[in-house]
XYZ file of C-alpha atoms in Angstrom:
672
model
C -79.533 189.204 26.937
C -77.587 187.091 29.149
C -73.848 186.158 28.591
C -72.662 182.297 28.822
C -71.288 182.927 32.232
C -74.504 184.272 33.658
C -76.446 181.639 32.134
C -73.945 178.839 33.374
C -74.285 180.039 37.032
C -78.014 180.420 37.159
C -79.368 177.734 34.933
C -76.861 175.034 34.213
C -76.077 174.174 37.842
C -78.435 171.642 38.709
C -75.926 168.896 39.041
C -73.766 171.148 41.299
C -72.791 170.024 44.759
C -73.949 172.086 47.714
C -72.640 175.217 48.869
C -69.113 175.008 50.512
C -67.881 176.413 53.449
C -65.033 177.637 51.487
C -67.737 179.638 49.423
C -69.392 181.173 52.264
C -66.049 182.152 54.067
C -65.117 184.047 50.820
C -68.635 185.914 50.725
C -68.615 186.587 54.270
C -65.432 185.576 56.265
C -66.757 187.040 59.726
C -69.968 184.638 59.324
C -67.792 181.425 59.900
C -65.990 182.918 63.092
C -66.715 180.852 66.285
C -68.092 177.757 64.212
C -67.528 174.759 66.068
C -67.410 172.785 62.793
C -64.730 174.836 61.084
C -62.256 172.787 59.513
C -64.347 169.381 60.195
C -66.949 169.703 57.532
C -66.933 170.859 53.864
C -70.563 172.165 53.735
C -73.269 172.978 56.262
C -75.563 170.914 54.474
C -74.257 167.752 56.401
C -75.520 169.252 59.727
C -79.059 168.199 58.802
C -82.050 170.452 59.813
C -83.578 171.730 62.910
C -86.668 169.741 64.070
C -89.553 171.932 63.825
C -92.029 172.600 66.444
C -95.714 172.167 65.227
C -98.893 173.615 66.734
C -102.438 172.657 66.456
C -103.946 173.945 63.302
C -107.338 174.694 61.982
C -108.326 173.582 58.520
C -111.775 173.828 56.469
C -112.796 170.575 55.097
C -115.854 169.481 52.633
C -118.789 167.379 54.351
C -121.045 165.089 52.804
C -123.854 167.663 52.450
C -123.217 169.699 49.415
C -122.155 173.251 49.915
C -121.429 172.627 53.557
C -117.929 172.939 54.866
C -116.654 172.042 58.609
C -113.656 173.380 60.492
C -111.403 170.736 62.137
C -108.610 170.789 64.109
C -105.144 168.968 63.451
C -103.203 168.468 66.634
C -99.661 169.358 66.868
C -97.488 166.362 65.775
C -95.421 164.716 68.369
C -91.794 165.977 68.526
C -89.802 164.412 65.645
C -92.432 164.391 63.181
C -93.810 166.887 60.356
C -96.181 167.003 57.527
C -94.521 168.609 54.595
C -94.951 168.779 50.871
C -97.679 165.856 50.985
C -95.537 163.680 53.045
C -95.573 162.411 56.557
C -92.036 162.145 57.865
C -90.092 161.144 60.762
C -86.760 163.128 61.686
C -84.008 161.262 63.213
C -80.290 161.763 63.715
C -77.848 159.561 61.982
C -74.559 157.972 63.028
C -72.998 161.287 63.056
C -75.777 163.039 64.866
C -77.239 164.874 61.934
C -80.963 165.000 61.565
C -82.340 163.157 58.703
C -85.839 162.981 57.592
C -87.517 159.582 56.593
C -90.924 159.965 54.930
C -93.262 157.066 55.478
C -96.753 157.704 54.136
C -98.639 160.226 51.816
C -101.348 160.165 53.984
C -102.142 162.786 56.607
C -103.693 161.031 59.634
C -103.657 161.255 63.222
C -105.672 159.703 66.483
C -108.502 161.745 67.632
C -109.637 159.752 70.978
C -109.283 156.932 73.029
C -112.465 154.893 73.221
C -113.335 152.581 76.701
C -116.217 150.200 75.776
C -118.475 149.308 78.428
C -116.407 145.736 78.754
C -113.418 147.794 79.598
C -111.683 147.340 76.296
C -110.324 150.188 74.061
C -110.368 151.322 70.767
C -108.688 154.145 68.924
C -110.676 156.912 67.156
C -108.703 157.692 64.047
C -109.132 160.523 61.304
C -107.659 160.708 57.889
C -107.550 163.587 55.416
C -108.366 162.537 51.850
C -106.817 163.933 48.832
C -110.265 165.492 47.638
C -110.366 167.846 50.963
C -112.564 165.346 52.928
C -112.012 163.591 55.849
C -112.572 159.838 56.979
C -112.995 159.085 60.697
C -112.850 155.328 61.509
C -111.898 153.158 64.742
C -109.312 150.442 65.038
C -108.976 148.176 68.160
C -106.274 149.013 70.581
C -105.019 145.375 70.374
C -103.846 146.006 66.734
C -101.133 148.017 68.534
C -99.324 144.585 70.010
C -97.345 144.408 66.776
C -96.506 146.270 63.414
C -98.127 143.749 60.948
C -101.437 143.986 63.022
C -101.451 147.845 62.987
C -100.685 148.027 59.442
C -103.346 145.536 58.531
C -105.997 147.525 60.672
C -105.016 150.706 58.713
C -105.025 149.169 55.255
C -108.821 148.152 55.978
C -109.404 151.849 55.598
C -106.986 152.407 52.661
C -104.236 153.948 54.664
C -100.881 152.375 53.740
C -97.121 153.097 54.215
C -94.958 154.469 51.437
C -92.081 152.371 49.704
C -89.413 154.021 51.446
C -87.033 152.132 53.598
C -88.310 151.271 56.968
C -91.561 152.980 56.428
C -93.746 150.464 58.376
C -91.443 150.811 61.403
C -91.554 154.747 61.007
C -95.541 154.794 60.751
C -95.772 152.460 63.645
C -93.498 154.574 65.785
C -95.623 157.834 64.821
C -98.728 156.054 65.720
C -97.461 155.123 69.150
C -96.107 158.285 69.790
C -99.329 160.238 68.992
C -101.235 158.102 71.161
C -98.936 158.668 74.012
C -99.306 162.511 73.550
C -103.060 162.075 73.313
C -103.047 160.300 76.800
C -101.586 163.553 77.904
C -103.920 165.920 76.357
C -107.313 164.309 76.460
C -109.337 162.032 78.622
C -110.691 158.881 77.140
C -114.183 158.806 75.567
C -116.657 156.140 76.516
C -118.415 153.935 74.305
C -122.172 153.587 75.550
C -124.321 150.514 74.401
C -127.769 151.571 75.831
C -129.551 154.501 76.438
C -131.250 155.781 79.752
C -129.750 156.976 82.919
C -125.826 156.651 83.424
C -123.214 157.109 86.059
C -125.250 156.377 89.009
C -128.003 158.765 88.116
C -125.680 161.672 87.253
C -126.351 161.554 83.510
C -128.869 160.677 80.885
C -128.259 159.326 77.358
C -130.732 159.807 74.384
C -129.547 159.301 70.955
C -126.030 160.490 70.779
C -126.711 163.257 73.469
C -125.547 162.679 77.208
C -127.191 165.266 79.555
C -125.055 165.664 82.548
C -126.224 166.720 86.121
C -124.365 170.072 85.764
C -126.709 171.021 82.817
C -124.630 170.484 79.934
C -124.948 168.435 76.964
C -122.357 166.621 74.957
C -122.018 164.218 72.067
C -120.603 160.772 73.017
C -119.927 157.666 70.941
C -122.279 154.937 70.643
C -121.737 151.108 70.534
C -123.787 147.763 70.275
C -127.568 147.798 69.920
C -127.515 151.662 70.961
C -125.553 152.509 67.721
C -128.077 150.320 65.638
C -131.154 152.107 67.072
C -129.581 155.805 67.146
C -131.669 156.752 63.979
C -134.908 156.577 66.137
C -133.641 159.034 68.634
C -132.364 161.839 66.444
C -131.704 165.463 67.870
C -134.640 167.445 68.663
C -136.692 168.780 65.840
C -138.898 172.011 65.695
C -140.086 173.579 69.095
C -141.573 172.245 72.281
C -144.644 174.669 71.746
C -144.914 172.849 68.291
C -145.322 169.645 70.073
C -147.324 170.752 73.002
C -149.872 172.642 71.105
C -151.419 169.611 69.016
C -150.998 167.136 72.073
C -153.262 169.831 74.143
C -155.692 170.235 71.231
C -156.336 166.373 71.211
C -156.128 165.207 74.764
C -156.560 168.158 77.137
C -160.512 167.655 77.090
C -162.919 166.693 79.564
C -163.315 162.796 79.952
C -159.573 162.319 78.377
C -158.256 161.178 81.865
C -157.581 157.849 80.633
C -155.614 158.739 77.565
C -153.823 161.490 79.796
C -152.733 158.897 82.008
C -151.444 156.792 79.225
C -149.396 159.683 77.652
C -147.896 160.626 81.158
C -146.937 156.998 81.966
C -144.746 156.922 78.669
C -142.937 160.103 80.279
C -142.930 158.518 83.194
C -140.687 155.553 82.166
C -137.910 157.911 82.743
C -138.536 157.992 86.443
C -138.646 154.356 86.935
C -135.263 154.146 88.640
C -136.473 156.805 91.426
C -138.584 153.990 92.831
C -137.948 150.933 95.001
C -135.034 148.728 93.665
C -137.455 145.950 92.616
C -139.470 148.046 90.620
C -138.462 147.837 86.845
C -141.454 149.114 85.153
C -144.936 147.782 83.937
C -146.456 147.297 80.643
C -149.259 149.851 80.146
C -151.806 147.945 77.991
C -154.242 150.170 75.798
C -157.191 147.709 74.975
C -160.723 147.818 73.659
C -162.942 146.238 70.928
C -164.309 149.695 69.452
C -162.292 151.318 66.929
C -161.790 155.099 66.838
C -160.960 155.390 70.485
C -157.229 156.219 69.544
C -155.431 153.170 71.238
C -152.315 153.305 69.082
C -152.554 157.100 68.437
C -152.132 157.998 72.113
C -149.096 155.932 72.647
C -147.321 157.251 69.507
C -148.281 160.767 70.837
C -146.391 160.017 73.990
C -143.370 158.348 72.415
C -142.829 161.259 69.976
C -141.749 163.204 72.856
C -138.591 161.432 72.633
C -137.977 160.246 69.090
C -139.487 158.741 65.895
C -142.407 156.630 67.221
C -142.344 154.711 64.200
C -138.998 153.433 64.643
C -139.599 152.706 68.171
C -142.773 150.363 67.740
C -142.537 146.878 67.354
C -145.456 144.833 66.130
C -146.415 141.600 67.410
C -144.364 139.459 64.888
C -141.311 141.346 65.980
C -142.205 140.913 69.438
C -142.230 137.250 68.799
C -138.303 137.053 68.532
C -137.238 136.641 72.288
C -133.435 137.552 71.792
C -134.198 140.661 69.259
C -136.901 141.611 71.553
C -134.838 141.701 74.871
C -131.905 143.285 72.871
C -134.195 146.118 71.918
C -135.682 146.543 75.223
C -132.150 146.717 76.829
C -130.952 149.206 74.358
C -133.641 151.607 74.969
C -133.696 151.046 78.832
C -135.700 153.895 80.357
C -137.076 155.125 77.035
C -140.550 153.590 76.406
C -141.359 151.449 73.261
C -144.587 150.502 71.751
C -145.590 146.952 71.372
C -148.640 147.317 68.767
C -151.301 144.774 67.829
C -150.913 142.494 70.690
C -154.206 140.896 69.866
C -152.963 137.822 68.184
C -149.936 136.883 70.527
C -149.823 133.321 72.131
C -151.157 133.164 75.826
C -148.114 131.445 77.096
C -145.665 133.921 75.171
C -147.518 136.902 76.589
C -147.345 135.596 80.125
C -143.640 135.062 79.841
C -143.291 138.647 78.196
C -145.188 140.465 80.989
C -143.345 138.810 83.786
C -139.708 139.088 82.159
C -140.472 142.847 81.319
C -141.292 143.555 85.035
C -138.070 141.709 86.206
C -135.965 144.389 84.279
C -133.386 141.778 82.750
C -133.320 138.734 80.274
C -132.686 135.289 81.439
C -129.024 134.249 81.643
C -127.663 132.467 78.662
C -124.317 130.988 77.403
C -122.433 131.755 74.048
C -119.699 130.008 72.046
C -116.303 131.844 71.908
C -114.606 129.359 69.900
C -112.369 127.897 72.544
C -115.365 127.273 74.741
C -118.479 128.990 76.248
C -118.969 132.105 78.533
C -122.003 133.935 79.745
C -123.688 136.324 76.988
C -124.046 139.888 77.807
C -127.319 140.155 79.681
C -129.662 143.177 78.720
C -131.283 145.136 81.593
C -133.736 147.885 81.942
C -136.157 149.950 83.708
C -139.065 150.938 81.199
C -142.779 151.055 81.096
C -143.632 150.538 77.540
C -146.968 150.589 75.632
C -148.796 147.621 74.304
C -152.053 147.767 72.287
C -154.737 145.110 71.627
C -158.498 144.472 70.763
C -159.093 142.132 73.636
C -158.622 142.000 77.323
C -155.232 141.067 78.179
C -155.809 140.467 81.791
C -158.330 137.607 80.369
C -155.257 136.358 78.185
C -153.206 135.734 81.437
C -156.226 133.990 83.129
C -156.545 131.681 80.517
C -153.090 130.601 80.346
C -152.388 130.024 84.097
C -154.459 128.721 86.795
C -153.189 131.333 89.209
C -152.042 134.507 86.938
C -152.126 136.918 89.757
C -148.191 136.997 89.605
C -148.291 138.396 86.022
C -151.566 140.585 86.273
C -149.980 142.876 88.962
C -147.453 143.362 86.342
C -149.368 145.024 83.886
C -151.731 148.012 83.924
C -154.296 147.804 81.657
C -157.047 150.777 80.343
C -159.729 149.410 78.826
C -160.692 152.371 76.664
C -164.260 151.085 76.099
C -165.238 151.765 79.621
C -164.442 155.440 79.415
C -166.653 158.205 77.714
C -163.824 159.296 75.586
C -164.874 162.305 73.127
C -164.499 161.101 69.384
C -162.750 163.464 67.379
C -162.599 163.428 63.376
C -159.721 161.111 62.292
C -158.231 163.780 60.027
C -158.045 166.088 62.834
C -156.077 163.581 64.867
C -153.775 162.385 62.241
C -152.952 165.951 61.400
C -152.118 166.839 65.163
C -149.947 163.474 65.149
C -148.019 164.459 62.287
C -147.428 168.247 64.126
C -146.150 166.122 66.976
C -143.736 164.163 64.538
C -142.340 167.366 63.145
C -141.674 168.638 66.684
C -140.431 165.116 67.972
C -137.860 164.820 70.632
C -138.473 168.476 72.097
C -140.540 167.407 74.996
C -138.346 164.673 75.841
C -135.288 166.700 75.912
C -136.918 169.108 78.299
C -138.027 166.433 80.736
C -134.642 164.920 80.845
C -132.697 168.252 81.238
C -135.027 168.776 84.302
C -134.769 165.190 85.572
C -130.899 165.161 85.416
C -130.804 168.391 87.519
C -133.402 167.832 89.959
C -132.611 164.059 91.065
C -132.887 164.871 94.673
C -135.984 166.472 94.393
C -137.767 163.940 92.342
C -136.769 161.048 94.607
C -138.713 162.932 97.164
C -141.587 163.634 95.061
C -141.904 160.018 93.992
C -141.639 158.772 97.702
C -144.442 161.375 98.752
C -146.629 160.241 95.927
C -146.075 156.585 96.944
C -147.137 157.227 100.270
C -150.383 158.854 99.386
C -151.236 156.071 97.156
C -150.567 153.416 99.913
C -153.643 154.879 101.514
C -155.941 154.185 99.032
C -154.163 150.929 97.381
C -152.805 148.971 100.560
C -150.899 145.683 100.125
C -147.533 144.386 99.312
C -148.910 142.713 95.866
C -149.964 146.076 94.577
C -146.634 147.924 95.396
C -145.722 147.928 91.714
C -148.996 149.595 90.779
C -148.276 152.344 93.235
C -144.732 152.767 91.755
C -146.307 153.082 88.245
C -148.721 155.589 89.225
C -146.282 157.791 91.302
C -143.866 158.059 88.156
C -146.904 158.927 86.042
C -148.137 161.647 88.340
C -144.761 163.296 89.133
C -144.009 163.138 85.133
C -147.257 164.950 84.695
C -146.502 167.515 87.095
C -143.189 168.104 85.475
C -144.644 168.282 82.181
C -147.286 170.871 83.260
C -144.563 173.081 84.915
C -142.506 172.932 81.397
C -145.288 173.790 79.442
C -145.175 170.138 77.742
C -148.930 169.667 78.470
C -151.950 171.375 80.311
C -153.641 168.388 81.930
C -155.427 168.890 85.408
C -153.272 166.818 87.422
C -155.744 166.920 90.243
C -158.340 165.103 87.965
C -155.493 162.770 86.759
C -154.482 161.921 90.552
C -158.286 160.899 91.343
C -158.519 159.060 88.026
C -155.057 157.124 88.929
C -156.434 156.072 92.318
C -159.733 154.708 90.777
C -157.963 152.948 88.160
C -155.523 150.989 90.211
C -158.451 150.180 92.789
C -160.307 149.082 89.830
C -157.280 146.851 88.406
C -156.994 145.459 92.142
C -160.453 144.374 92.177
C -160.375 142.916 88.695
C -157.259 140.751 89.499
C -158.992 139.276 92.588
C -161.929 138.114 90.611
C -160.316 137.030 87.384
C -156.678 136.433 88.021
C -156.545 135.101 91.678
C -157.566 131.492 92.516
C -158.705 130.893 96.126
C -157.695 127.552 98.035
C -161.178 126.219 97.452
C -161.113 126.676 93.659
C -157.700 125.253 93.498
C -158.670 122.042 95.337
C -161.366 121.791 93.002
C -159.395 122.350 89.773
C -156.716 119.767 91.271
C -159.396 117.077 91.839
C -160.815 117.634 88.358
C -157.527 117.560 87.005
C -156.491 114.448 88.486
C -159.850 112.391 88.011
C -158.466 110.306 85.032
C -156.057 108.594 87.435
C -158.416 108.137 90.543
C -159.772 104.864 91.172
C -163.502 104.845 92.186
C -165.058 102.184 94.257
C -168.025 101.399 96.416
C -166.135 100.276 99.435
C -162.578 100.120 100.749
C -162.353 96.312 101.439
C -159.470 94.318 102.843
C -157.980 91.876 100.813
C -159.091 89.116 102.994
C -162.755 90.180 102.813
C -165.193 87.216 102.322
C -167.077 89.680 99.686
C -164.169 89.196 97.417
C -162.533 91.787 95.405
C -164.305 94.709 93.511
C -163.568 96.047 90.185
C -163.284 99.904 89.796
C -166.599 101.798 88.736
C -164.741 103.933 86.254
C -162.243 103.699 83.434
C -158.804 104.851 84.354
C -156.536 106.483 82.250
C -152.720 107.069 83.115
C -151.123 105.888 86.261
C -153.026 105.427 89.552
C -152.723 108.629 91.732
C -155.935 108.485 93.876
C -158.689 106.345 95.176
C -162.385 107.715 95.908
C -164.852 105.486 97.987
C -168.526 105.966 97.651
C -169.642 104.014 100.595
C -172.518 101.607 101.092
C -175.136 100.906 103.797
C -172.987 97.806 104.525
C -169.900 99.527 104.720
C -169.873 103.179 105.383
C -166.745 103.514 107.115
C -164.834 105.009 104.339
C -167.674 106.739 102.575
C -166.630 109.865 101.140
C -163.030 109.319 101.588
C -160.635 110.520 99.014
C -156.976 109.419 99.004
C -154.820 111.632 96.664
C -151.293 110.946 95.911
C -149.089 113.731 97.817
C -146.378 113.748 95.013
C -149.076 114.386 92.226
C -150.975 117.286 94.490
C -147.565 118.971 94.944
C -146.627 118.929 91.088
C -150.043 120.090 90.382
C -149.622 123.085 92.776
C -146.370 123.964 91.482
C -147.316 124.032 87.820
C -150.373 125.994 88.569
C -148.585 128.431 90.969
C -150.901 127.336 93.894
C -149.452 127.063 97.486
C -149.677 123.255 98.209
C -149.907 124.290 102.249
C -152.551 126.557 101.637
C -154.719 123.995 99.970
C -153.883 121.898 103.046
C -154.819 124.622 105.385
C -158.279 125.136 103.697
C -159.140 121.497 104.124
C -158.014 121.495 107.561
C -160.047 124.581 108.659
C -163.109 122.955 106.873
C -162.768 119.899 109.050
C -162.101 117.685 105.960
C -158.343 116.852 106.319
C -158.101 113.330 107.695
C -154.223 112.893 107.214
C -151.628 114.855 105.475
C -149.231 112.321 104.929
C -150.076 108.571 105.163
C -149.026 105.464 103.367
C -151.872 104.087 101.543
C -152.638 101.113 99.535
C -154.816 102.771 96.627
C -155.941 99.546 94.957
C -156.634 97.567 98.183
C -159.557 95.102 97.894
C -159.627 95.646 94.135
C -158.618 93.343 91.199
C -155.866 96.086 90.162
C -152.302 95.407 90.744
C -150.959 96.713 94.116
C -150.190 100.510 94.130
C -148.900 102.053 97.241
C -148.401 105.927 97.738
C -147.919 108.537 100.411
C -151.289 110.299 100.325
C -153.413 112.961 101.578
C -156.652 111.564 103.155
C -159.596 113.928 102.536
C -163.264 113.464 103.754
C -165.280 114.913 101.085
C -168.781 114.552 102.752
C -167.323 117.154 105.491
C -166.088 119.170 103.220
C -169.372 119.519 101.387
C -171.181 119.908 104.485
C -169.079 122.835 105.905
C -169.841 124.867 102.951
C -167.916 128.325 102.303
C -164.882 128.440 104.657
C -162.959 131.354 106.062
C -159.330 130.356 105.469
C -156.386 132.306 106.929
C -153.606 132.589 104.305
C -150.185 131.955 106.176
C -148.347 133.688 103.721
C -149.886 137.101 104.256
C -151.809 139.026 106.982
C -155.169 139.371 105.221
C -157.657 136.922 105.322
C -159.721 135.893 102.084
C -163.330 134.054 101.713
C -163.030 130.171 100.484
C -166.141 130.770 98.458
C-alpha cells in the first residue's frame, strides 16, 4: 500500500548521509536560532556526543551452585568511559574538539579492591563478567601496571584481551589506571593475611576468612600464603553452639574426668597464650598411656572441633617429621591448636628439638635463593598449645636422649591417663557424640573468640590473677611456663562455662591443675634433672676410655723405671688415674682430667661446668681446678701435657652425699 516515494524515504535511505542543518532549518526554523555553530557546520552529527554520567549498578549473576544467584554491584565507570552494546569504550575529543567513541574490549571488567600483602606489596582484585551471566574474580600483581605489555599479559592469563580496534591496548591501559585511581578514592585497601590468630596488636582475631574485630563486628578478608591453603580446615561455623555443647558435656562432664576436662580446656586456652608473659609461646599437651579405650586422641579431636575440622588439623607422626612443612603449618594456625597424633614412634632426638622449638614460638632462621643472591626466608611464628598423643611416657623419651633434659621437660605438660580413674564409656557412644560435635564444629570457637576480642583487658587481668594464685602452689622460675599454661586453661574454662560451651566444675578443675603441675615438677626433678654429683659420675664414665690408669705417678728419673698403663686406651689421652701403692701413696686416688674435655662434655650434656667444680670443692675433693699436668709422666707412653682439673677421689668417696649450693639459683639441692 505504499507508493514509490514513501518507500524510498522510509526504506531505501540506508546509504544516505546524516540529517543536515538545512533540513532542520526547513522543518523548525526557530530551533536553530542562537546556535553558535550556525553556518560553520553542515550537520549536528559532527559535534559528537555528550559523555554519559554513570552510576553504580546492581546486577544478578549466577553462581557455581545450581539455581543460586548472587547480586553484585558494578561500580560507576570513570569519567570518559562507558559500557554500551557489549563494548567497553573510551570517549575522547578529536582534533576539532568533538567527542569520539573508541571501543577497546568486548569484556565488561573492573577492579574491585587493592590488596596489601603482609610483605607490604600490592595486588589488584579484578572482576570480569562472562557471557554466560557468570563472573570471574582474579588477582593481578600491581607491578604489572608498570607497562602496557605487562598489564596486557597479566589480563590475558584470564582470557581478558583488547579488541582489534586501533589503539585498543592504549585505551584499555588508560581505563584500568583511571579505575584504580577512582578505587583509591572510594575504598580502603584490603589486607591479605597469611596466618590465623591474633592480629593488629590484639585488636582482632582471624579464623578461616572471618576477622573478629574488637568492636564486635565480623568481616570477610582475603587470605594468602599458607593460610589460604589451610582455609578448608576452618570453614564457617556449622550447626549450633548447643549442638556442640550437649555431646561434649555428655561424654566429659562426669566425676573422675578432670584430667580430660583439663585437656579440652587446654586447647581452648591456646587462644589466650598472648595474654601471658612475653616469653611464653605455649606448651605441648601430651596425652599418653598404654591402656586403650581411654580416649587419648578422641579428647583432642573433641577440643579442636570447637574451631574447625579436627581431621584436617591433625598431623600424624610421619607428617610431623618434615621440618619445613611442620613449622609452616604451625605458623599458619598460630594461636589455634593442632593435633600431633601418634607420636609413639618418633625419634628421641627429633622430639627433643620439636618440644624446645615449639615452646620458643618461632622456627630457626634460614636463607633462600632469590636467583640473584640469597636472603632470609620468611620465619614462621606462633603462640600455640597443641595436642600430642602417644602410647609411652614422652618425658621418658626426653630423658633418654639428653643427660639433662629438664629444659625440654618443663616445656611439655603430660597427662598420663592410666594414672586416673577415668570412667569408661561404650565406644559407640563416644563416636556418636564425636560425630555430633563435628556436625556443629566451629560454633564454640566462634563464641570464645568473639568474647576474647571484646574483653581483652578483662582477660589480661584474669590471667595475671590466676598466675599469682598458682605461684603460691608451684613456685620457682623454671616452672613459670607451667603456671602460664594452667592459667590459660582455667580462664578458658571459666569463659566456656559462662558462654554455655561446657558445664565443667571449675573449682575441681583448678584443684586438679595444681595437683598436676606439682606432680610434673616432682617427676622432672627425679627423671629429667641431673645433679652435679650424677653429672660428674657420668662425665668420668664417658671419658674413661681415654684415662690412663697406673699404680704410681713416678718421676721420669725414678730408679724404678717407667711403668706401663694397667688399662687399654681407646682414643686420645685426656686423663690419668693413680691407684697408689704402699711405697708411693702420695698421689693415691688422684684423678687428672683434661679441662677442655670436661667442658666439652658439660656443654654437650647441658651441664654447668662450674657447678660440677663447686660440687667437688664443697666435698673437699678438688685439689686444683686449672693446672698444667703431664698425663703420661713416668710411663712408656709419648709425652702428653694438658691443662687439667685435679681431683682426690678418695676424699670424694669419704665425703658421701654433699649439699651443693647451685650458684645459678637461690635454692639448694641434695648432691645424692
